[in-house]
Coordinates of C-alpha atoms and ligand atoms in Angstrom, one line a residue:
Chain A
X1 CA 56.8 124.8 139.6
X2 CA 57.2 128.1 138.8
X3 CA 60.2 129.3 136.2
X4 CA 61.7 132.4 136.7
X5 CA 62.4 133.5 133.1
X6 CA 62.7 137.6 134.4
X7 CA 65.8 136.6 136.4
X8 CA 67.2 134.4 133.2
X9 CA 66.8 137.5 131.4
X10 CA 68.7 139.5 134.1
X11 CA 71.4 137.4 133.8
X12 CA 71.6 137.5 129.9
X13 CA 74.1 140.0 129.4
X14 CA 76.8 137.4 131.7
X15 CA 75.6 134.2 130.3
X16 CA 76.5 135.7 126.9
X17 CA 79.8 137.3 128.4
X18 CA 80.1 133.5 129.7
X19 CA 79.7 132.0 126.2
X20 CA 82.0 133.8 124.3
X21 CA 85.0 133.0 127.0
X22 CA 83.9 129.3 126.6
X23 CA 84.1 129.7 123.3
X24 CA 87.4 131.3 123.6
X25 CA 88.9 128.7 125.8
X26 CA 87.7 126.0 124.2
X27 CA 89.0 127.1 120.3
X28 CA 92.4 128.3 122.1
X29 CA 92.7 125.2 123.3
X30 CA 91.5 123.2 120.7
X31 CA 94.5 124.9 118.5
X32 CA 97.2 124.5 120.8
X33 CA 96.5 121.0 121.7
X34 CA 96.0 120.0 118.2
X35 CA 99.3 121.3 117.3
X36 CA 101.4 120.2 120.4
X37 CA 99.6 116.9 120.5
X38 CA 100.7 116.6 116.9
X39 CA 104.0 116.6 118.1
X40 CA 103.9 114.2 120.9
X41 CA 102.4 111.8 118.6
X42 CA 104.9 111.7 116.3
X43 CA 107.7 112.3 119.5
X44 CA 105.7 108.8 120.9
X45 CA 106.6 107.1 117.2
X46 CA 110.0 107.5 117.1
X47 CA 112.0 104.5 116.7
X48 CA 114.1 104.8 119.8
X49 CA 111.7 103.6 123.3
X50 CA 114.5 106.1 125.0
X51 CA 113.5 109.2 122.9
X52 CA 109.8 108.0 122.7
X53 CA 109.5 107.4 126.7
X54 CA 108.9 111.4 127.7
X55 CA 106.2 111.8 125.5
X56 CA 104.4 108.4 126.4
X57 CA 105.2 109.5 129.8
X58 CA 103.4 113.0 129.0
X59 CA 100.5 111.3 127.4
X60 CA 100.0 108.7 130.5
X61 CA 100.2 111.6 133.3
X62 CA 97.2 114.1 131.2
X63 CA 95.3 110.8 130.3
X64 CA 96.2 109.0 134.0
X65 CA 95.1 112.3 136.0
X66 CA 91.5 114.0 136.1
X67 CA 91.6 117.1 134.7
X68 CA 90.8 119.2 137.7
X69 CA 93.6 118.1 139.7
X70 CA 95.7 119.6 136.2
X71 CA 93.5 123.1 136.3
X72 CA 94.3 123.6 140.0
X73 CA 98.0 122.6 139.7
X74 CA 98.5 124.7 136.9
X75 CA 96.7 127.9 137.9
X76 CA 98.2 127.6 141.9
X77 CA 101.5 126.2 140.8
X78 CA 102.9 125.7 137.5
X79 CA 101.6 129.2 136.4
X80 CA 103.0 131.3 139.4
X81 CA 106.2 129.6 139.7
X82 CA 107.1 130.8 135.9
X83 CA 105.4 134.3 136.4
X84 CA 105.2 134.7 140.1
X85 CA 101.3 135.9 139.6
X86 CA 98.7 133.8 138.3
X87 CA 95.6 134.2 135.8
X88 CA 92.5 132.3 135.8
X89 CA 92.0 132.5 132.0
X90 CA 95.6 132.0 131.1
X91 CA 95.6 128.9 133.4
X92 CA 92.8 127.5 132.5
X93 CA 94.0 127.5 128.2
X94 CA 96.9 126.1 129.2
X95 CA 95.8 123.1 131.7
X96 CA 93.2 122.9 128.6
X97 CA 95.1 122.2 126.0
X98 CA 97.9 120.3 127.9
X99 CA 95.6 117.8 128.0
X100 CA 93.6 118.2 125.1
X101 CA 97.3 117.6 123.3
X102 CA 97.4 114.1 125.0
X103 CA 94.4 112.7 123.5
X104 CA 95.0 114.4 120.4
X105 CA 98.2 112.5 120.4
X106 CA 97.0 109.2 120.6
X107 CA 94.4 109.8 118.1
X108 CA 97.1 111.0 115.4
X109 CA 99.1 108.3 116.1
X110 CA 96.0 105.8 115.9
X111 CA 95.4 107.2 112.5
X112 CA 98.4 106.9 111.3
X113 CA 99.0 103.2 112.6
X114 CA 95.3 102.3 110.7
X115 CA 96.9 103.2 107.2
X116 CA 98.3 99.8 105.7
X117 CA 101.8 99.1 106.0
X118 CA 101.3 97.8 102.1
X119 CA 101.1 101.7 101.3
X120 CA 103.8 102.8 102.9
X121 CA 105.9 100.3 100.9
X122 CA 104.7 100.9 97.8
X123 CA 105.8 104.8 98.4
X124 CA 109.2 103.8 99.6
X125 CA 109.8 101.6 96.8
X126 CA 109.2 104.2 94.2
X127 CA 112.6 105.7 95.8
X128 CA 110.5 108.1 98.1
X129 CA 112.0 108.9 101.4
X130 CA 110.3 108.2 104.4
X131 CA 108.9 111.8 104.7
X132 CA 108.1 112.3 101.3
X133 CA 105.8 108.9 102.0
X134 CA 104.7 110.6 105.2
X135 CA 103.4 113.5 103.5
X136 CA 101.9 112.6 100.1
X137 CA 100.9 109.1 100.8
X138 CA 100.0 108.5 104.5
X139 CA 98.9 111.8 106.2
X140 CA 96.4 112.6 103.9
X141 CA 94.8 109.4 104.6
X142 CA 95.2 109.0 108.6
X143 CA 93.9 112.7 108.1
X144 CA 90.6 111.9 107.0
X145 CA 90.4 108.8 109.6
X146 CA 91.3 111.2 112.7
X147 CA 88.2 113.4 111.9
X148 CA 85.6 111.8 113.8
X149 CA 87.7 111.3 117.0
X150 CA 89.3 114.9 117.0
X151 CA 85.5 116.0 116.6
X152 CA 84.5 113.9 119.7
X153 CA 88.0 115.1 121.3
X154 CA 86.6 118.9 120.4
X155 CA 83.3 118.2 121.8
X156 CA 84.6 116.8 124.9
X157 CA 86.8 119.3 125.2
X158 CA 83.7 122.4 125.3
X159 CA 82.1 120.5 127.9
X160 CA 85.6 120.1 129.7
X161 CA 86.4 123.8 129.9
X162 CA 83.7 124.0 132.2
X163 CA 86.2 123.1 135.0
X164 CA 87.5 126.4 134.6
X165 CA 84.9 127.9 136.8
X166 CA 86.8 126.7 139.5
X167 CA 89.3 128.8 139.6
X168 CA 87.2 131.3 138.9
X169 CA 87.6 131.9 134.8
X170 CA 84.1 134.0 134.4
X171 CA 83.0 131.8 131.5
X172 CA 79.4 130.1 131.0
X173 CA 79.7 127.6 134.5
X174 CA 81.4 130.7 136.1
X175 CA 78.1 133.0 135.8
X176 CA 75.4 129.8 136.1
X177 CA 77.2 129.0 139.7
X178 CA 76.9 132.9 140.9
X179 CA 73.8 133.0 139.2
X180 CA 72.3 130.2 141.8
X181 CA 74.8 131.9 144.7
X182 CA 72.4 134.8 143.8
X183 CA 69.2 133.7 143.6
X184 CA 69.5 130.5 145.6
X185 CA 67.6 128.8 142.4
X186 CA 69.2 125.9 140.8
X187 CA 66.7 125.2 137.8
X188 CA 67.2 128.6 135.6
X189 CA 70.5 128.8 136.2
X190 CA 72.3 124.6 135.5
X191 CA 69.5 124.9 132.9
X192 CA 70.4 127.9 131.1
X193 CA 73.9 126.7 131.2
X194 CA 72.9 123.4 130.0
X195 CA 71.4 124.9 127.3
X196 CA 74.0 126.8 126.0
X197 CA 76.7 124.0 126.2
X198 CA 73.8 121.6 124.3
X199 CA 73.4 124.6 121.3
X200 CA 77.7 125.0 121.1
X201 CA 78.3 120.8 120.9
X202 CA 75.7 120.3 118.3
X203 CA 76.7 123.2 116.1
X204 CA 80.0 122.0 116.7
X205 CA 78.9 117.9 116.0
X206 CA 76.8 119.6 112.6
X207 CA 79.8 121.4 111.1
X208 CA 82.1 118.4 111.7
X209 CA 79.7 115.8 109.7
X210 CA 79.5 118.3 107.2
X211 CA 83.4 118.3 106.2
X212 CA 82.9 114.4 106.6
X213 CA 80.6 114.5 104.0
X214 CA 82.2 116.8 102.2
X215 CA 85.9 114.5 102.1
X216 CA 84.4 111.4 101.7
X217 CA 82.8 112.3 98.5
X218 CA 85.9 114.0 97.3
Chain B
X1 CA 121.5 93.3 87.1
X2 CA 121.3 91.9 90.8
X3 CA 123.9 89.9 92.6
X4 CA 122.4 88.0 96.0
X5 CA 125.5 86.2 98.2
X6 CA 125.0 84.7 101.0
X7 CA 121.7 86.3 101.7
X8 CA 120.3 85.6 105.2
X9 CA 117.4 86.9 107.0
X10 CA 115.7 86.3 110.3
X11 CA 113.0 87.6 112.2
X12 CA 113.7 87.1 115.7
X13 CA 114.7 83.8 116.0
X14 CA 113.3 82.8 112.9
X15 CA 115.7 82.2 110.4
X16 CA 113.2 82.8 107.2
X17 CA 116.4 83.0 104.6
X18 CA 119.4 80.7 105.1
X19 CA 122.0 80.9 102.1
X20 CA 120.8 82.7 98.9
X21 CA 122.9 82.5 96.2
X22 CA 121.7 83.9 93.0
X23 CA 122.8 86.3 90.0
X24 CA 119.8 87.5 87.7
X25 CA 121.3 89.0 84.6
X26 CA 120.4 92.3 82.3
X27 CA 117.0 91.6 80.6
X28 CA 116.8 88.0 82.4
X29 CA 113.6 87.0 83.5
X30 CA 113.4 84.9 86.6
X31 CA 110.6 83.0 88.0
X32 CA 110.7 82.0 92.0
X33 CA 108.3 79.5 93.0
X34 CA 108.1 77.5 96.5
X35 CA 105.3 76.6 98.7
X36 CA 103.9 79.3 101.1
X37 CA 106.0 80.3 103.9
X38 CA 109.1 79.4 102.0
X39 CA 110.8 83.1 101.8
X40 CA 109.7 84.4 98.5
X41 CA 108.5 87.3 99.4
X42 CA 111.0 88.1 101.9
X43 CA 113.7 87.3 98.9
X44 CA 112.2 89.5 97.0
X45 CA 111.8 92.3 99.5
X46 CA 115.2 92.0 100.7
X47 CA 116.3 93.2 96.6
X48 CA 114.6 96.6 97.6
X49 CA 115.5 96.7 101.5
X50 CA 111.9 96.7 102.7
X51 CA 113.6 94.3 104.6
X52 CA 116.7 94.4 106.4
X53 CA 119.1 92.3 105.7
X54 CA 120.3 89.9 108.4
X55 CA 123.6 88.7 106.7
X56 CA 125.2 88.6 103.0
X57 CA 125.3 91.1 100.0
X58 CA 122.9 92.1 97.9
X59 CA 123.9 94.3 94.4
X60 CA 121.6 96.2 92.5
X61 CA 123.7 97.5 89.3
X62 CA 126.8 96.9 91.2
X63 CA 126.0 98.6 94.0
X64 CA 126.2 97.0 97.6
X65 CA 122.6 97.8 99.3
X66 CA 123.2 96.5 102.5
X67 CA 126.7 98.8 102.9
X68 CA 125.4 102.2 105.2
X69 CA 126.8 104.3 102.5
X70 CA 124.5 103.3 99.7
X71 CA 121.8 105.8 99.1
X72 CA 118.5 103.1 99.5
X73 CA 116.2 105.7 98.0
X74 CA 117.9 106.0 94.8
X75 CA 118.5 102.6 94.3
X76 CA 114.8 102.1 94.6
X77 CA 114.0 104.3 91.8
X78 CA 116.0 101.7 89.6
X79 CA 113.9 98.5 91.1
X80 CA 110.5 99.1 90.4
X81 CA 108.0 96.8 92.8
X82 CA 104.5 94.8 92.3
X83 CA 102.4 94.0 95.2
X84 CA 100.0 91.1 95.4
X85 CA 97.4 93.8 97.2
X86 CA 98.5 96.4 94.3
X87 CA 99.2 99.1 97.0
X88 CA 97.2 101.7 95.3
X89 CA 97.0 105.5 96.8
X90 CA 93.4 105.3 97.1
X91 CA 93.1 109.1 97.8
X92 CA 94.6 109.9 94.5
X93 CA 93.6 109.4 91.4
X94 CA 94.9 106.5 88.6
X95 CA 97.4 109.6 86.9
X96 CA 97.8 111.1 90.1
X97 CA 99.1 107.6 91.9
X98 CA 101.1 107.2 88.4
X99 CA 102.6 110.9 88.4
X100 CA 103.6 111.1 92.7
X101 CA 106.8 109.6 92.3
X102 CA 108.5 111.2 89.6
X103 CA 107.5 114.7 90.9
X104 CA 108.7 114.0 94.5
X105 CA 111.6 112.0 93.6
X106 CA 112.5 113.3 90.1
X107 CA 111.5 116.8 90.5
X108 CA 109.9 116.5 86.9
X109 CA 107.2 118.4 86.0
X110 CA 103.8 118.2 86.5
X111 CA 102.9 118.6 82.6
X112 CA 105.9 116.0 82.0
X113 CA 105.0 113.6 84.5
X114 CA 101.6 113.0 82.9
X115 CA 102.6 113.0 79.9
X116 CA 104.6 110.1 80.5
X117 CA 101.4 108.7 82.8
X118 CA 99.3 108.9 80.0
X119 CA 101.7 107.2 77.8
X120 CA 102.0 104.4 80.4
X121 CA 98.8 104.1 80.8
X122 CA 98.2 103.3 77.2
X123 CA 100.5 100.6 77.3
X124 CA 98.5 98.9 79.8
X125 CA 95.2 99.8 78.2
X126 CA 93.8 102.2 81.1
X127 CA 94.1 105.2 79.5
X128 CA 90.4 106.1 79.5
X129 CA 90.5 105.0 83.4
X130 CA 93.4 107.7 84.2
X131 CA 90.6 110.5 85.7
X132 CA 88.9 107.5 88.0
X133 CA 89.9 106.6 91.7
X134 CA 91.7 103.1 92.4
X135 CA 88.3 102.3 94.2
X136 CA 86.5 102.0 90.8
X137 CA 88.9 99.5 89.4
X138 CA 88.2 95.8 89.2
X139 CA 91.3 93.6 90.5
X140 CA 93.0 93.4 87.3
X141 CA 92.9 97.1 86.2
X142 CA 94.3 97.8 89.3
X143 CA 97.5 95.6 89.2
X144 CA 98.4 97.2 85.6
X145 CA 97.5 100.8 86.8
X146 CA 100.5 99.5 90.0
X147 CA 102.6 98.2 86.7
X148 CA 102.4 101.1 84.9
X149 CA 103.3 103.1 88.4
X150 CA 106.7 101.7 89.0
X151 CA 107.2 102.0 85.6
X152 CA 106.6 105.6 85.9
X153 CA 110.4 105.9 87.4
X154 CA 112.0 104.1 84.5
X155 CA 113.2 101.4 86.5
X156 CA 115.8 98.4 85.0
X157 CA 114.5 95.8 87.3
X158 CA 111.0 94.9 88.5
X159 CA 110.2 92.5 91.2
X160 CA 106.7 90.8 91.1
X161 CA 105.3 89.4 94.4
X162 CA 102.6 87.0 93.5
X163 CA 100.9 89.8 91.2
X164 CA 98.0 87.7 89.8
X165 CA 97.2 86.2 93.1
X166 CA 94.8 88.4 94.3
X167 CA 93.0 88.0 91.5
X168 CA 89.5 86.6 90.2
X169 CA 90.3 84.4 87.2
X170 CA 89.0 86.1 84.8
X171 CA 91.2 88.9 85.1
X172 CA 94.6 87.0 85.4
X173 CA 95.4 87.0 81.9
X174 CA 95.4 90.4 81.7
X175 CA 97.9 91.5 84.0
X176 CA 100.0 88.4 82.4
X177 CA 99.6 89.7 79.1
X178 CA 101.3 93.1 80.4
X179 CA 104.1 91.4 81.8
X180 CA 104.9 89.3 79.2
X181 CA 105.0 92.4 76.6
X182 CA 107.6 93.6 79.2
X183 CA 109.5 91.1 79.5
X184 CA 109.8 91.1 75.0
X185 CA 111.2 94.7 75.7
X186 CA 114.4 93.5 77.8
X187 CA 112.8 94.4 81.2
X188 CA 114.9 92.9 83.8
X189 CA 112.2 90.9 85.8
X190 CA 112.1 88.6 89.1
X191 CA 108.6 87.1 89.1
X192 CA 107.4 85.2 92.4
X193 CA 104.5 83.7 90.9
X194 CA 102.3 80.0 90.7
X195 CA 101.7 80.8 87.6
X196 CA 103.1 77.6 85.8
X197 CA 102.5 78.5 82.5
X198 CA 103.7 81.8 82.6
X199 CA 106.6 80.9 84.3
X200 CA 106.9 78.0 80.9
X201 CA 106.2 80.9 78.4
X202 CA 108.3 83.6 79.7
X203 CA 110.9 83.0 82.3
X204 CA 114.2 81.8 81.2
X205 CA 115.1 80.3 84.2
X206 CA 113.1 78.6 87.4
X207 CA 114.1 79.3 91.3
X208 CA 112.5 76.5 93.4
X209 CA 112.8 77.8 97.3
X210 CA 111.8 75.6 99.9
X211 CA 113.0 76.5 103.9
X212 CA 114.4 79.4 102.7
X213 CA 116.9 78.4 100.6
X214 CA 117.1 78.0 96.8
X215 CA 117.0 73.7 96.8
X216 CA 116.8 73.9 92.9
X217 CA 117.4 76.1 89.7
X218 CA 117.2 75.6 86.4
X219 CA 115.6 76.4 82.7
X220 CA 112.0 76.2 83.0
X221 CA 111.6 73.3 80.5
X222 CA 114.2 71.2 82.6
X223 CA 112.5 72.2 85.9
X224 CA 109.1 71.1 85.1
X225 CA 109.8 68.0 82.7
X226 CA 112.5 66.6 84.8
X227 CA 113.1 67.7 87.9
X228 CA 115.9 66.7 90.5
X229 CA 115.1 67.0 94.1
X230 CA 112.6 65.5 95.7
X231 CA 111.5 68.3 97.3
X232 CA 110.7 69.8 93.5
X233 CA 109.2 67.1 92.7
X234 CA 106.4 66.8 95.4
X235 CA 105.8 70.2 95.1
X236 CA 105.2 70.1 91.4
X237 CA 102.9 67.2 91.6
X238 CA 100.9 69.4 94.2
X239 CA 101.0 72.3 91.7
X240 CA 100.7 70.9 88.3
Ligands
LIG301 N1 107.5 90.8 109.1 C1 107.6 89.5 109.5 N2 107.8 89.3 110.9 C2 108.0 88.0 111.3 N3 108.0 86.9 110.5 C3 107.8 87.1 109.2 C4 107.6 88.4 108.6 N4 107.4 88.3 107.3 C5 107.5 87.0 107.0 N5 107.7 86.3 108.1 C6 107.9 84.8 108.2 O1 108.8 84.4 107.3 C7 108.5 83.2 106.6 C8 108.6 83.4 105.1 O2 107.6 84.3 104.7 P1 107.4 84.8 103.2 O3 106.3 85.8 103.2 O4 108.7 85.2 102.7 O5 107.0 83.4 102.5 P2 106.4 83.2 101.1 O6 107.2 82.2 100.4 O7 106.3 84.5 100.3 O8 104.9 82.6 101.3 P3 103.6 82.9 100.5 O9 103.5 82.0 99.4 O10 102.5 82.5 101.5 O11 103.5 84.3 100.2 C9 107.1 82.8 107.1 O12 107.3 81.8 108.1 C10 106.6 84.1 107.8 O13 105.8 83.8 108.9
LIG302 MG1 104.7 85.7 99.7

């Protein structure tokens, strides 16, 4: 088999343009669904089921649906019926990390609900109130505990953000798919892609078992 | 000073305390025994409202913990509690676990609060141990560095849930050994314990609890010698 390697090269300049918007999407997201799935967890904890039910509602619809059905709704519908126009990159962060904030959700509250009840008593009955026992006592524990999935949940979510390409976001799948539309090839360019996504999820998986070290010896 | 009347408490259908009746005096020392599963624990826990109260009154210094009104948190910082599983912070460390509550709930000072940790800490004979993490401690280190913790918020009353359970054998005296010194300074103390001689050597009066009720009180050396109800009596031939 012969490799073309002169039209990889060709195509450098766009794979790298690809990258960085990969890169882009999948931090932007990672932020915002860390942050809004922070607060569905804790909305899905609250003691009343009736304030509790939209937000396990929320979580069952982004876990319950594949995430391309959510890209395409959210770039053809939900976008242009707030803004009457439409925008590939701008859809594809927010489909992203609406469902990025789902699982992110459950593993906050899953952290939380490991911690043992014994050390949330032993806060409160030193006359703390149930946030200052939040705060100093329990967080910083589930914390530690929702590293490894969050990590996975990141990783997960770099390969996800390759769905984008369908709508046309020009990020890494984006320029692998015209790259085969061009040449008709499909080893150098699904390779190449490949690749790339392989070199961002380990860097990614290396930097997150370092700051696991690095707690755990703390 | 704590006043119990009427206390009930279910879970569910479960009706795990049925009519508690009891008045522990300033600087008494009373000692709960009972076999497992007879409400002990939930007696105790229903003094600090990690349980809530099904029926009845409970006063803490007077004040009525089961009425809305009553500030919970404050009343807490009066009862100090001991868990059988010590309930360390592990991510902190022994000053740290010992300093948390006075500086959340106090506002006091960092320099303060560990001046008043270290002090504690000497009482229970840790002091060298107040750098180290709770993971580091044997059994018995831990339960005094939990004592010296509640102690932290200068409480009048401390409840002990089976404190010396937990632990291997060898380390059992130690934690007694702190309590008892407590208990010679006028601490206010309601010890659920099997502890028998403890309970002889310290307490100044004996709550038997079987099917969550109180079935007999009285001083130790009257409870143990000569007791009244059968009940008592079976489970003190078991136990002694
Ligand atoms: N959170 C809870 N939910 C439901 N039932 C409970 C709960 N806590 C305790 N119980 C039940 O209440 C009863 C009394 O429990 P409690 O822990 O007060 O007994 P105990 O006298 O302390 O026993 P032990 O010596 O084993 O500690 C038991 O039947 C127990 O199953
Ligand atoms: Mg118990």
């Amino acid at each position: 088999m012969d490799f073309r390697w002169d039209i990889i090269a060709e195509y450098a300049p766009f794979f790298l343009k690809g990258t960085l918007l990969t890169i882009g999407l999948s931090v932007a997201s990672i932020l915002i669904g860390t942050v809004l799935g922070l607060f569905i967890g804790l909305g899905k904890m609250m003691r009343n089921k009736l304030y509790a039910l939209p937000f396990k509602w929320y979580i069952n619809f982004f876990r319950g649906t594949p995430l391309m059905v959510q890209i395409l709704l959210v770039h053809f519908a939900v976008v242009p019926s707030f803004l009457g126009t439409t925008n590939a990159i701008f859809a594809a962060i927010v489909a992203l990390s609406l469902n990025s904030a789902a699982y992110v959700a459950e593993i906050f509250r899953a952290g939380i609900q490991s911690i043992d009840r014994g050390q949330m008593e032993a806060a409160r009955s030193l006359g703390m109130t149930h946030g200052q026992a939040m705060r100093n006592v329990i967080l910083p524990q589930a914390f530690k505990r929702m590293i490894p999935p969050l990590g996975n949940e990141f990783i997960v979510l770099i390969k996800d953000s390759s769905l984008a390409a369908l709508i046309a976001a020009p990020e890494l799948m984006y320029w692998g798919r015209a790259m085969q539309g061009q040449y008709m090839r499909p080893w150098e360019p699904y390779l190449t892609a490949a690749v790339i996504y392989l070199v961002l999820t380990l860097s990614l998986s290396f930097l997150l078992n370092r700051l696991e070290r690095r707690l755990a010896t703390e | 000073m704590i006043q119990v009347k009427n206390l009930k408490k279910s879970f569910g259908i479960n009706e795990v305390l049925k009519d508690i009746n009891v008045t522990v005096k300033p600087q008494e020392v009373v000692v709960v025994i009972g076999p497992s599963g007879s409400g002990k624990s939930t007696f105790l826990r229903c003094i600090n409202m990690l349980e809530t109260i099904t029926g009845g009154h409970v006063y803490v210094e007077g004040i009525d913990i089961t009425d809305k009104k009553t500030d919970i948190n404050k009343v807490r910082t009066e009862v100090g509690m001991v868990f059988q599983q010590f309930n360390l912070f592990p991510h902190k460390k022994v000053i740290e676990n010992i300093m948390l509550a006075p500086m959340k709930v106090r506002k006091v000072s960092a320099e303060v609060a560990r001046a008043k940790g270290l002090e504690l800490l000497r009482k229970v004979g840790l002091v060298d141990k107040a750098e180290a993490f709770p993971d580091s401690l044997s059994g018995g280190q831990k339960q005094r560095v939990a004592i010296a913790r509640a102690l932290a918020m200068e409480p009048n009353i401390m409840l002990f849930d089976e404190p010396t359970s937990a632990l291997d054998p060898e380390m059992v005296g130690e934690v007694l050994e702190v309590m008892k010194q407590l208990a010679k300074e006028g601490m206010t103390m309601v010890v659920v314990t099997h502890e028998m001689g403890f309970a002889k050597e310290v307490g100044d009066r004996v709550l038997f609890m079987d099917g969550g009720l109180i079935v007999e009180e009285n001083i130790p050396k009257e409870l143990f010698d000569n007791p009244k109800e059968e009940r008592t009596k079976a489970f003190l031939s078991k136990v002694l």
